[in-house]
Amino acid sequence: MDFSNEKKILQEFVSISKYIPLFIDEPVSVAITNTESFIYNQPCNEIPVKCEIGKPFPAESTPRMVIESRKRMVREVPAHVYGVPFLSYAIPLWEGDKVVGCLMIAKSIEKIKATKDAISTLASEMEKVSRSVSGITDEIQHISSNNQQIYELMTKLLDETAKMNSILGVINKLSTSAKMLGLNASIEASRAGEAGRGFFVVAKEIEKMSNNTTQSAREISAMLGGVDSQVNHVSEKSRETSESISQQAASLQEIAAIMESLNENVKVIESYIKNL
């Protein structure tokens, strides 16, 4: 192996390293190593990585792990290794089939941690809101069901009221017939003279009972009319309420579906952030 080629490859990476931060939207530190030590370090103010040029790698250094594993590596580096905690992205540098060094980019771990915390908090809050919306939806559906039952009861009550009015119609007819019967009986009793006196008293009582029945039937009919009007009013309001509740339930279901979708998206982002 020509060691001059190894040195040339590393120098080429050193020459382009100063341009790497220009491709990244946040402050980064860039370092180049050979197989034993750092040969180049370009720190930034936000991530002042302390790695001495020419000094052997620390035991827990990312470059040592990358060179030994010959694989790309992303890991959190604790503060005691280079004086500041950071997230390192490192790849092996090759000359043919031999690893001759490592390119390492350091990103601020504080921002990533803050992002992780924010996403985790958002995921937790979204889940709470989703559960609350689901609970409210269930309650509204329960209220809607009860209101529908009330509406059905009001409809049955209207039917019963109609039947009672029909019965009152029959009673009025009977009362009218009884009144006519009493009147005819009174006339016949008058014709009979003294012999029809007792029958005349009975005829008057029949006529009186007929008048009382007619009056009672009218009062009951008036009361039923009032009840019918109120029941109609309650029934209409119940129907309107049912429609309104159904619309609200449908809207909440849409909101719940949107919240569920957002919650799933947040979980995807949270999973992605955790893997950074």
mmCIF file of C-alpha atoms in Angstrom:
data_model
loop_
_atom_site.group_PDB
_atom_site.id
_atom_site.type_symbol
_atom_site.label_atom_id
_atom_site.label_comp_id
_atom_site.label_asym_id
_atom_site.label_seq_id
_atom_site.Cartn_x
_atom_site.Cartn_y
_atom_site.Cartn_z
ATOM 1 C CA MET A 1 0.000 0.000 0.000
ATOM 2 C CA ASP A 2 1.321 3.401 -0.973
ATOM 3 C CA PHE A 3 1.141 5.506 2.211
ATOM 4 C CA SER A 4 1.530 8.643 0.111
ATOM 5 C CA ASN A 5 -1.854 7.822 -1.458
ATOM 6 C CA GLU A 6 -3.425 7.549 2.006
ATOM 7 C CA LYS A 7 -2.034 10.925 2.925
ATOM 8 C CA LYS A 8 -3.209 12.388 -0.373
ATOM 9 C CA ILE A 9 -6.773 11.117 0.132
ATOM 10 C CA LEU A 10 -6.898 12.534 3.654
ATOM 11 C CA GLN A 11 -5.537 15.878 2.487
ATOM 12 C CA GLU A 12 -8.212 16.023 -0.205
ATOM 13 C CA PHE A 13 -10.917 15.543 2.432
ATOM 14 C CA VAL A 14 -9.263 18.203 4.575
ATOM 15 C CA SER A 15 -9.335 20.627 1.678
ATOM 16 C CA ILE A 16 -13.072 20.190 1.126
ATOM 17 C CA SER A 17 -14.071 19.999 4.833
ATOM 18 C CA LYS A 18 -14.348 23.780 5.139
ATOM 19 C CA TYR A 19 -17.228 23.684 2.637
ATOM 20 C CA ILE A 20 -19.238 21.009 4.466
ATOM 21 C CA PRO A 21 -20.914 23.443 6.946
ATOM 22 C CA LEU A 22 -22.262 25.398 3.967
ATOM 23 C CA PHE A 23 -24.502 22.458 3.069
ATOM 24 C CA ILE A 24 -26.027 22.178 6.534
ATOM 25 C CA ASP A 25 -28.685 24.537 7.914
ATOM 26 C CA GLU A 26 -27.284 24.580 11.445
ATOM 27 C CA PRO A 27 -23.874 25.083 13.063
ATOM 28 C CA VAL A 28 -21.610 22.031 12.863
ATOM 29 C CA SER A 29 -18.026 21.116 13.682
ATOM 30 C CA VAL A 30 -16.028 19.094 11.164
ATOM 31 C CA ALA A 31 -13.015 16.862 11.847
ATOM 32 C CA ILE A 32 -10.794 14.543 9.790
ATOM 33 C CA THR A 33 -8.699 11.728 11.248
ATOM 34 C CA ASN A 34 -6.248 9.117 10.130
ATOM 35 C CA THR A 35 -6.358 5.713 11.800
ATOM 36 C CA GLU A 36 -4.769 6.966 15.021
ATOM 37 C CA SER A 37 -5.395 10.665 15.605
ATOM 38 C CA PHE A 38 -7.064 13.851 14.397
ATOM 39 C CA ILE A 39 -5.341 15.606 11.511
ATOM 40 C CA TYR A 40 -7.911 18.401 11.080
ATOM 41 C CA ASN A 41 -10.518 20.080 13.299
ATOM 42 C CA GLN A 42 -12.872 22.896 12.367
ATOM 43 C CA PRO A 43 -14.993 23.685 15.443
ATOM 44 C CA CYS A 44 -17.813 26.219 15.619
ATOM 45 C CA ASN A 45 -18.816 28.514 18.483
ATOM 46 C CA GLU A 46 -21.910 26.476 19.305
ATOM 47 C CA ILE A 47 -19.997 23.150 19.404
ATOM 48 C CA PRO A 48 -16.388 23.830 20.482
ATOM 49 C CA VAL A 49 -15.140 20.239 20.171
ATOM 50 C CA LYS A 50 -11.748 19.958 21.902
ATOM 51 C CA CYS A 51 -9.694 17.429 19.950
ATOM 52 C CA GLU A 52 -5.932 17.899 19.797
ATOM 53 C CA ILE A 53 -4.287 17.406 16.411
ATOM 54 C CA GLY A 54 -1.900 14.447 16.441
ATOM 55 C CA LYS A 55 -3.045 13.167 19.853
ATOM 56 C CA PRO A 56 -4.357 9.548 19.939
ATOM 57 C CA PHE A 57 -8.119 9.088 20.031
ATOM 58 C CA PRO A 58 -9.844 8.879 23.432
ATOM 59 C CA ALA A 59 -11.085 5.412 24.348
ATOM 60 C CA GLU A 60 -14.740 6.339 23.717
ATOM 61 C CA SER A 61 -14.154 8.340 20.550
ATOM 62 C CA THR A 62 -16.405 7.915 17.542
ATOM 63 C CA PRO A 63 -13.531 7.794 14.998
ATOM 64 C CA ARG A 64 -11.968 4.792 16.778
ATOM 65 C CA MET A 65 -15.327 2.957 16.686
ATOM 66 C CA VAL A 66 -15.888 3.811 13.009
ATOM 67 C CA ILE A 67 -12.395 2.741 11.927
ATOM 68 C CA GLU A 68 -12.640 -0.523 13.855
ATOM 69 C CA SER A 69 -16.178 -1.330 12.662
ATOM 70 C CA ARG A 70 -15.568 0.060 9.137
ATOM 71 C CA LYS A 71 -19.148 1.324 9.211
ATOM 72 C CA ARG A 72 -21.005 4.627 9.338
ATOM 73 C CA MET A 73 -21.995 5.607 12.867
ATOM 74 C CA VAL A 74 -24.339 8.104 14.503
ATOM 75 C CA ARG A 75 -24.093 8.437 18.272
ATOM 76 C CA GLU A 76 -24.331 10.812 21.197
ATOM 77 C CA VAL A 77 -20.921 11.725 22.544
ATOM 78 C CA PRO A 78 -20.795 12.601 26.265
ATOM 79 C CA ALA A 79 -19.132 15.828 27.420
ATOM 80 C CA HIS A 80 -16.148 14.169 29.116
ATOM 81 C CA VAL A 81 -14.781 12.835 25.801
ATOM 82 C CA TYR A 82 -14.226 16.159 23.982
ATOM 83 C CA GLY A 83 -15.302 18.725 26.558
ATOM 84 C CA VAL A 84 -18.819 19.263 25.136
ATOM 85 C CA PRO A 85 -21.715 16.863 24.427
ATOM 86 C CA PHE A 86 -22.741 16.538 20.802
ATOM 87 C CA LEU A 87 -24.281 14.245 18.234
ATOM 88 C CA SER A 88 -21.644 12.818 15.924
ATOM 89 C CA TYR A 89 -22.108 11.622 12.362
ATOM 90 C CA ALA A 90 -19.044 9.746 11.181
ATOM 91 C CA ILE A 91 -18.069 7.729 8.087
ATOM 92 C CA PRO A 92 -14.941 5.735 7.306
ATOM 93 C CA LEU A 93 -12.606 7.085 4.598
ATOM 94 C CA TRP A 94 -11.315 4.484 2.196
ATOM 95 C CA GLU A 95 -8.285 4.029 0.008
ATOM 96 C CA GLY A 96 -9.174 0.977 -2.025
ATOM 97 C CA ASP A 97 -10.422 -1.639 0.432
ATOM 98 C CA LYS A 98 -8.580 -0.164 3.389
ATOM 99 C CA VAL A 99 -9.964 2.321 5.937
ATOM 100 C CA VAL A 100 -7.440 5.140 6.162
ATOM 101 C CA GLY A 101 -9.338 7.590 8.345
ATOM 102 C CA CYS A 102 -12.651 9.073 9.394
ATOM 103 C CA LEU A 103 -14.789 12.119 8.585
ATOM 104 C CA MET A 104 -16.808 13.295 11.579
ATOM 105 C CA ILE A 105 -19.474 15.996 11.748
ATOM 106 C CA ALA A 106 -20.673 17.190 15.150
ATOM 107 C CA LYS A 107 -24.168 18.677 15.633
ATOM 108 C CA SER A 108 -25.592 20.324 18.744
ATOM 109 C CA ILE A 109 -27.315 17.764 20.936
ATOM 110 C CA GLU A 110 -29.136 20.435 22.947
ATOM 111 C CA LYS A 111 -31.344 21.406 20.022
ATOM 112 C CA ILE A 112 -32.062 17.781 19.245
ATOM 113 C CA LYS A 113 -32.923 17.104 22.874
ATOM 114 C CA ALA A 114 -35.153 20.174 22.935
ATOM 115 C CA THR A 115 -36.842 18.963 19.741
ATOM 116 C CA LYS A 116 -37.283 15.483 21.192
ATOM 117 C CA ASP A 117 -38.783 16.910 24.377
ATOM 118 C CA ALA A 118 -41.091 19.205 22.403
ATOM 119 C CA ILE A 119 -42.256 16.361 20.158
ATOM 120 C CA SER A 120 -42.765 14.042 23.140
ATOM 121 C CA THR A 121 -44.776 16.717 24.945
ATOM 122 C CA LEU A 122 -46.786 17.400 21.795
ATOM 123 C CA ALA A 123 -47.449 13.680 21.331
ATOM 124 C CA SER A 124 -48.614 13.388 24.936
ATOM 125 C CA GLU A 125 -50.886 16.435 24.675
ATOM 126 C CA MET A 126 -52.270 15.291 21.332
ATOM 127 C CA GLU A 127 -53.118 11.929 22.849
ATOM 128 C CA LYS A 128 -54.879 13.638 25.777
ATOM 129 C CA VAL A 129 -56.863 15.886 23.435
ATOM 130 C CA SER A 130 -57.729 12.894 21.269
ATOM 131 C CA ARG A 131 -59.020 10.991 24.306
ATOM 132 C CA SER A 132 -61.011 14.042 25.455
ATOM 133 C CA VAL A 133 -62.594 14.519 22.031
ATOM 134 C CA SER A 134 -63.415 10.808 21.904
ATOM 135 C CA GLY A 135 -65.012 11.032 25.367
ATOM 136 C CA ILE A 136 -67.059 14.088 24.404
ATOM 137 C CA THR A 137 -68.168 12.342 21.217
ATOM 138 C CA ASP A 138 -69.356 9.338 23.222
ATOM 139 C CA GLU A 139 -71.261 11.607 25.627
ATOM 140 C CA ILE A 140 -72.918 13.513 22.789
ATOM 141 C CA GLN A 141 -73.931 10.255 21.135
ATOM 142 C CA HIS A 142 -75.388 9.115 24.464
ATOM 143 C CA ILE A 143 -77.319 12.398 24.820
ATOM 144 C CA SER A 144 -78.474 12.091 21.214
ATOM 145 C CA SER A 145 -79.749 8.585 21.915
ATOM 146 C CA ASN A 146 -81.655 9.767 25.016
ATOM 147 C CA ASN A 147 -83.069 12.730 23.125
ATOM 148 C CA GLN A 148 -84.243 10.427 20.352
ATOM 149 C CA GLN A 149 -86.043 8.302 22.936
ATOM 150 C CA ILE A 150 -87.735 11.454 24.309
ATOM 151 C CA TYR A 151 -88.787 12.395 20.789
ATOM 152 C CA GLU A 152 -90.284 8.940 20.265
ATOM 153 C CA LEU A 153 -92.129 9.169 23.604
ATOM 154 C CA MET A 154 -93.535 12.569 22.613
ATOM 155 C CA THR A 155 -94.730 11.090 19.326
ATOM 156 C CA LYS A 156 -96.467 8.251 21.181
ATOM 157 C CA LEU A 157 -98.020 10.776 23.575
ATOM 158 C CA LEU A 158 -99.387 12.715 20.600
ATOM 159 C CA ASP A 159 -100.900 9.489 19.291
ATOM 160 C CA GLU A 160 -102.497 8.796 22.676
ATOM 161 C CA THR A 161 -103.841 12.350 22.811
ATOM 162 C CA ALA A 162 -105.392 11.896 19.380
ATOM 163 C CA LYS A 163 -107.053 8.677 20.593
ATOM 164 C CA MET A 164 -108.397 10.486 23.663
ATOM 165 C CA ASN A 165 -109.837 13.244 21.459
ATOM 166 C CA SER A 166 -111.498 10.548 19.391
ATOM 167 C CA ILE A 167 -113.004 9.037 22.553
ATOM 168 C CA LEU A 168 -114.215 12.486 23.638
ATOM 169 C CA GLY A 169 -115.922 12.804 20.258
ATOM 170 C CA VAL A 170 -117.814 9.606 20.982
ATOM 171 C CA ILE A 171 -118.693 10.860 24.483
ATOM 172 C CA ASN A 172 -119.991 14.123 23.002
ATOM 173 C CA LYS A 173 -122.185 12.177 20.608
ATOM 174 C CA LEU A 174 -123.524 10.028 23.457
ATOM 175 C CA SER A 175 -124.064 13.139 25.563
ATOM 176 C CA THR A 176 -125.995 14.786 22.742
ATOM 177 C CA SER A 177 -128.098 11.666 22.263
ATOM 178 C CA ALA A 178 -128.755 11.468 26.032
ATOM 179 C CA LYS A 179 -129.790 15.129 26.033
ATOM 180 C CA MET A 180 -132.237 14.550 23.212
ATOM 181 C CA LEU A 181 -133.509 11.470 25.019
ATOM 182 C CA GLY A 182 -134.018 13.480 28.210
ATOM 183 C CA LEU A 183 -135.798 16.243 26.312
ATOM 184 C CA ASN A 184 -138.149 13.795 24.610
ATOM 185 C CA ALA A 185 -138.760 12.053 27.917
ATOM 186 C CA SER A 186 -139.658 15.401 29.518
ATOM 187 C CA ILE A 187 -142.124 16.122 26.733
ATOM 188 C CA GLU A 188 -143.741 12.716 27.069
ATOM 189 C CA ALA A 189 -143.832 13.074 30.877
ATOM 190 C CA SER A 190 -145.611 16.435 30.494
ATOM 191 C CA ARG A 191 -148.211 14.844 28.284
ATOM 192 C CA ALA A 192 -148.774 12.082 30.795
ATOM 193 C CA GLY A 193 -149.637 14.662 33.457
ATOM 194 C CA GLU A 194 -149.675 13.518 37.057
ATOM 195 C CA ALA A 195 -148.877 9.953 36.027
ATOM 196 C CA GLY A 196 -145.665 11.039 34.367
ATOM 197 C CA ARG A 197 -144.373 13.223 37.218
ATOM 198 C CA GLY A 198 -141.823 10.649 38.440
ATOM 199 C CA PHE A 199 -140.672 9.980 34.916
ATOM 200 C CA PHE A 200 -140.325 13.758 34.396
ATOM 201 C CA VAL A 201 -137.869 13.966 37.323
ATOM 202 C CA VAL A 202 -135.801 11.137 35.836
ATOM 203 C CA ALA A 203 -135.851 12.835 32.421
ATOM 204 C CA LYS A 204 -134.570 16.073 33.946
ATOM 205 C CA GLU A 205 -131.746 14.231 35.703
ATOM 206 C CA ILE A 206 -130.796 12.599 32.411
ATOM 207 C CA GLU A 207 -130.785 16.000 30.738
ATOM 208 C CA LYS A 208 -128.740 17.488 33.590
ATOM 209 C CA MET A 209 -126.246 14.598 33.436
ATOM 210 C CA SER A 210 -125.962 15.082 29.681
ATOM 211 C CA ASN A 211 -125.225 18.792 30.119
ATOM 212 C CA ASN A 212 -122.592 18.041 32.781
ATOM 213 C CA THR A 213 -121.017 15.365 30.583
ATOM 214 C CA THR A 214 -120.899 17.746 27.628
ATOM 215 C CA GLN A 215 -119.327 20.477 29.765
ATOM 216 C CA SER A 216 -116.759 18.047 31.216
ATOM 217 C CA ALA A 217 -115.973 16.734 27.748
ATOM 218 C CA ARG A 218 -115.384 20.305 26.540
ATOM 219 C CA GLU A 219 -113.086 21.056 29.455
ATOM 220 C CA ILE A 220 -111.155 17.821 28.933
ATOM 221 C CA SER A 221 -110.944 18.562 25.193
ATOM 222 C CA ALA A 222 -109.584 22.045 25.937
ATOM 223 C CA MET A 223 -107.018 20.581 28.334
ATOM 224 C CA LEU A 224 -106.021 17.957 25.803
ATOM 225 C CA GLY A 225 -105.706 20.696 23.207
ATOM 226 C CA GLY A 226 -103.271 22.528 25.489
ATOM 227 C CA VAL A 227 -101.371 19.334 26.200
ATOM 228 C CA ASP A 228 -101.298 18.524 22.505
ATOM 229 C CA SER A 229 -99.886 21.966 21.726
ATOM 230 C CA GLN A 230 -97.200 21.693 24.397
ATOM 231 C CA VAL A 231 -96.287 18.162 23.380
ATOM 232 C CA ASN A 232 -96.012 19.302 19.758
ATOM 233 C CA HIS A 233 -93.753 22.147 20.866
ATOM 234 C CA VAL A 234 -91.551 19.858 22.993
ATOM 235 C CA SER A 235 -91.476 17.289 20.204
ATOM 236 C CA GLU A 236 -90.363 19.888 17.664
ATOM 237 C CA LYS A 237 -87.673 21.228 19.993
ATOM 238 C CA SER A 238 -86.544 17.675 20.692
ATOM 239 C CA ARG A 239 -86.273 17.011 16.964
ATOM 240 C CA GLU A 240 -84.277 20.207 16.422
ATOM 241 C CA THR A 241 -82.025 19.313 19.349
ATOM 242 C CA SER A 242 -81.478 15.828 17.949
ATOM 243 C CA GLU A 243 -80.472 17.272 14.589
ATOM 244 C CA SER A 244 -78.124 19.774 16.261
ATOM 245 C CA ILE A 245 -76.564 17.071 18.450
ATOM 246 C CA SER A 246 -76.145 14.801 15.436
ATOM 247 C CA GLN A 247 -74.355 17.592 13.568
ATOM 248 C CA GLN A 248 -72.110 18.266 16.575
ATOM 249 C CA ALA A 249 -71.379 14.552 16.938
ATOM 250 C CA ALA A 250 -70.483 14.349 13.244
ATOM 251 C CA SER A 251 -68.214 17.401 13.575
ATOM 252 C CA LEU A 252 -66.535 15.943 16.656
ATOM 253 C CA GLN A 253 -66.015 12.652 14.854
ATOM 254 C CA GLU A 254 -64.287 14.548 12.056
ATOM 255 C CA ILE A 255 -62.167 16.376 14.633
ATOM 256 C CA ALA A 256 -61.383 13.068 16.346
ATOM 257 C CA ALA A 257 -60.309 11.573 13.006
ATOM 258 C CA ILE A 258 -58.091 14.591 12.301
ATOM 259 C CA MET A 259 -56.628 14.408 15.814
ATOM 260 C CA GLU A 260 -55.945 10.703 15.368
ATOM 261 C CA SER A 261 -54.207 11.390 12.056
ATOM 262 C CA LEU A 262 -52.149 14.199 13.620
ATOM 263 C CA ASN A 263 -51.333 11.956 16.562
ATOM 264 C CA GLU A 264 -50.063 9.248 14.221
ATOM 265 C CA ASN A 265 -47.956 11.809 12.333
ATOM 266 C CA VAL A 266 -46.525 13.125 15.596
ATOM 267 C CA LYS A 267 -45.625 9.566 16.611
ATOM 268 C CA VAL A 268 -43.830 9.085 13.294
ATOM 269 C CA ILE A 269 -41.900 12.320 13.850
ATOM 270 C CA GLU A 270 -41.201 11.318 17.450
ATOM 271 C CA SER A 271 -39.855 7.955 16.284
ATOM 272 C CA TYR A 272 -37.704 9.681 13.693
ATOM 273 C CA ILE A 273 -36.349 12.189 16.206
ATOM 274 C CA LYS A 274 -35.496 9.396 18.655
ATOM 275 C CA ASN A 275 -33.368 7.755 15.983
ATOM 276 C CA LEU A 276 -31.327 10.897 15.337
#
